[in-house]
XYZ file of C-alpha atoms in Angstrom:
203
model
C 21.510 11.710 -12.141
C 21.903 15.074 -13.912
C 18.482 16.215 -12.912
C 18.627 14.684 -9.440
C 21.579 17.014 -8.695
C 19.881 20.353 -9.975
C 19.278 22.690 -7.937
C 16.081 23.497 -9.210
C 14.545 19.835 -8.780
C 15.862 20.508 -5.263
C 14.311 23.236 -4.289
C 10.547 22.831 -4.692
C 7.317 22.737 -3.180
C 6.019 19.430 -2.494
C 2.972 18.267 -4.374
C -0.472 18.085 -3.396
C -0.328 14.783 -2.598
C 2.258 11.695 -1.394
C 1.823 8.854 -2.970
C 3.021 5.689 -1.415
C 3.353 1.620 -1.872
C 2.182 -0.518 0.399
C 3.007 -4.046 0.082
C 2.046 -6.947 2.562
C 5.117 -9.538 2.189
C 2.436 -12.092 3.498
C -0.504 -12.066 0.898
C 2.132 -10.766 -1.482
C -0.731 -7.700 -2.874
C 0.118 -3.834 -2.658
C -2.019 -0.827 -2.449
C -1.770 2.428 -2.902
C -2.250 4.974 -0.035
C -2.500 8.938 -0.663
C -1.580 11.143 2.335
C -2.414 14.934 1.957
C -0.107 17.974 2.064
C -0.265 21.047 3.799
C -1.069 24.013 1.980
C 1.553 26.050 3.201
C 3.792 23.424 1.610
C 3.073 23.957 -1.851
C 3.217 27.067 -2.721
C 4.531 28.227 -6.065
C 7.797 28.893 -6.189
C 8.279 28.606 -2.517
C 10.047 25.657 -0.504
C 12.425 24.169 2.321
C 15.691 23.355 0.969
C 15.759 20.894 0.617
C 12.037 19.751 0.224
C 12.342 16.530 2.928
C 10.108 14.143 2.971
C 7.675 13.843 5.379
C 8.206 11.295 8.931
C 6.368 8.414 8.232
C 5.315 5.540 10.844
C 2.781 2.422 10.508
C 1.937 -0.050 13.109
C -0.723 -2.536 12.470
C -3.611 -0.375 10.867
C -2.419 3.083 12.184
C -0.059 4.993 10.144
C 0.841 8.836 11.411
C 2.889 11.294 9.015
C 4.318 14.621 9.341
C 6.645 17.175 8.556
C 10.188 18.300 9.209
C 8.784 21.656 10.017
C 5.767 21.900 10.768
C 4.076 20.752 14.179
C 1.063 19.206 12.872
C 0.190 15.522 12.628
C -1.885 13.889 10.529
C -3.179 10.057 11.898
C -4.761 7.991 9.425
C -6.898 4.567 9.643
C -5.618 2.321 7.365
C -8.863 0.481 7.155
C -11.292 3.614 6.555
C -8.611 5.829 5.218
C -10.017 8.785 7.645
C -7.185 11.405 8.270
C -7.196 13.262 11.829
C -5.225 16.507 11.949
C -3.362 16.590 15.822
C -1.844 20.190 15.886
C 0.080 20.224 18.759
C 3.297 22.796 18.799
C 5.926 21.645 21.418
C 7.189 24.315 24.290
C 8.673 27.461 22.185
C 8.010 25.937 18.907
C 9.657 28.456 16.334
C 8.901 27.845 12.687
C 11.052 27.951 10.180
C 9.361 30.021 7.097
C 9.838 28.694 3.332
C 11.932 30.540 1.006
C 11.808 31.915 -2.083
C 13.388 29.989 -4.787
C 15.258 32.725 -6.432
C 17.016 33.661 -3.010
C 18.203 29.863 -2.363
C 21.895 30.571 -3.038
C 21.592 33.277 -0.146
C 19.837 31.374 2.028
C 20.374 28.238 4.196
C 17.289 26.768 5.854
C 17.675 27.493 10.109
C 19.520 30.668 9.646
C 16.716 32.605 10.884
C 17.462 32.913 14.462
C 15.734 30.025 16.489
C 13.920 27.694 15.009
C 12.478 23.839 15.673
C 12.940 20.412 13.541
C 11.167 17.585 14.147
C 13.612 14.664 13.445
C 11.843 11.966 14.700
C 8.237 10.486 14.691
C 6.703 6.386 15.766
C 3.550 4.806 16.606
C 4.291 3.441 20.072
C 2.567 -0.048 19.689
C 2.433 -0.773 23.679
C 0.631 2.701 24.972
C -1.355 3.582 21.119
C 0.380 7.199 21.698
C 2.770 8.976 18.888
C 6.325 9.702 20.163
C 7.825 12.669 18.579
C 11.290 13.948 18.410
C 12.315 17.571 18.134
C 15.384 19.296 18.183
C 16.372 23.089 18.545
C 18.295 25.346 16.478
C 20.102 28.821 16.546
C 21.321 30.151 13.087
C 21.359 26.665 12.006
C 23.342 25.140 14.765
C 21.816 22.713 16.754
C 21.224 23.971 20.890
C 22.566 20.530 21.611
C 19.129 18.930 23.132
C 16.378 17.207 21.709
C 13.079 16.664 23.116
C 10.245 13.967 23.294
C 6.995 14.908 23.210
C 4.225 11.882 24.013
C 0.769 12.390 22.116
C -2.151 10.454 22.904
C -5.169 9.801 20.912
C -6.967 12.085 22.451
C -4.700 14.873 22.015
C -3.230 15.166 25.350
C 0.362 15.032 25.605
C 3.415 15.567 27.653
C 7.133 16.968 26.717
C 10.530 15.669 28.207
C 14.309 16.595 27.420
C 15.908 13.238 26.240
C 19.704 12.094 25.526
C 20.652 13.397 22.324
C 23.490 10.807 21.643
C 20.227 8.236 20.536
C 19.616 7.810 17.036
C 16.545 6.642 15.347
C 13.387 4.994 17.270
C 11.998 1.825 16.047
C 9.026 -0.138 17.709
C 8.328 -2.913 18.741
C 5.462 -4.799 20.529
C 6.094 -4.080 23.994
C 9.398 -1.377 23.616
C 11.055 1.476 21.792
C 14.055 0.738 21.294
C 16.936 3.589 19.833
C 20.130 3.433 18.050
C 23.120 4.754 20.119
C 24.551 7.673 17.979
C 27.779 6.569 20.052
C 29.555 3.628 18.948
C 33.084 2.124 20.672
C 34.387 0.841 17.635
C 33.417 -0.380 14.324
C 32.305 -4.160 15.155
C 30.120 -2.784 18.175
C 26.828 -2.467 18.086
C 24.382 -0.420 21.150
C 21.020 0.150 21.424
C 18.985 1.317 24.085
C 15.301 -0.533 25.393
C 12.819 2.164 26.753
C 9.296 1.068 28.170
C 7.589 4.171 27.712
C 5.245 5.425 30.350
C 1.779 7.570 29.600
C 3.019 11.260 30.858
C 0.998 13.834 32.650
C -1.862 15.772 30.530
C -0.859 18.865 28.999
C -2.833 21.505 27.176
């Protein structure tokens, strides 16, 4: 616990590579699986604090990844273990730079005018497209929207504004279905069910 709660350990680069376990509940086996990191993410001495992990989503042998600030996303098949990059900024993407470590007491991540966080990333199992949430930022505040943007394999994609009272997405295999962020009381549960549509292309 004492190192977990220095600020040092916090405020770091990420490694060259994620490691992660995969285990099958099923055939009770695991595996390994190595997903690659951005350059720009570890560089010495420089880092988002604090360093987040990255948004991770699997459905059957698909599993897409990426990172709080950055608007790349990297697809991987699970049964060749080939990694597609998908770089595909949303409308006024601003990025948020990392910072020095020896300034981290000055500085608080978002405080640099505008900037974009991506809070939010699936595999939507009934359309094979990614669904990715962003939200918006001024001097660390949030603008009070977040946004949707629908990615297709073939890199076309399509952007709407969405309700930001919903929580997290999780799959299933015919709907996305989302968390309210707005509960009644303590021994209510809501959810919303969405069917999501393919949207318009989009270059």
């Amino acid at each position: 616990m004492k190192d977990f709660n220095s600020h040092q350990n916090r405020f770091q680069s990420y490694d060259e590579k994620i490691e992660l376990l995969r285990y099958s509940l099923v055939e009770e086996r695991a595996e390994y699986l190595e997903l690659k990191v951005p350059e720009n993410l570890i560089q010495e001495n420089k880092g988002y604090y604090p360093s987040l992990p990255p948004l991770i989503s699997v459905y059957g042998e698909k599993l897409v990844y990426a990172f709080r600030y950055l608007p790349e996303i990297y697809l991987v098949d699970l049964n060749t273990n080939e990694t597609k990059e998908i770089s595909i900024p949303p409308t006024n993407f601003k990025a948020t730079e990392p910072i020095a470590f020896e300034n981290y007491s000055r500085s608080t991540i978002g405080e640099v005018g505008e900037s974009t966080q991506f809070i939010d990333l699936i595999v939507d199992p009934s359309q094979n497209q990614i669904l990715r949430k962003h939200r918006k930022y001024r001097d660390g505040v949030s603008t009070g929207k977040d946004y949707l943007t629908v990615i297709k394999w073939d890199g076309s994609w399509g952007e709407i504004e969405i309700d930001n009272k919903l929580g997290r997405f999780l799959p299933s295999e015919s709907h996305v279905f989302a968390i309210s962020n707005e509960m009644p009381d303590e021994a209510a549960f809501r959810y919303h069910s969405f069917d999501v549509k393919a949207l318009g292309n989009k270059n």
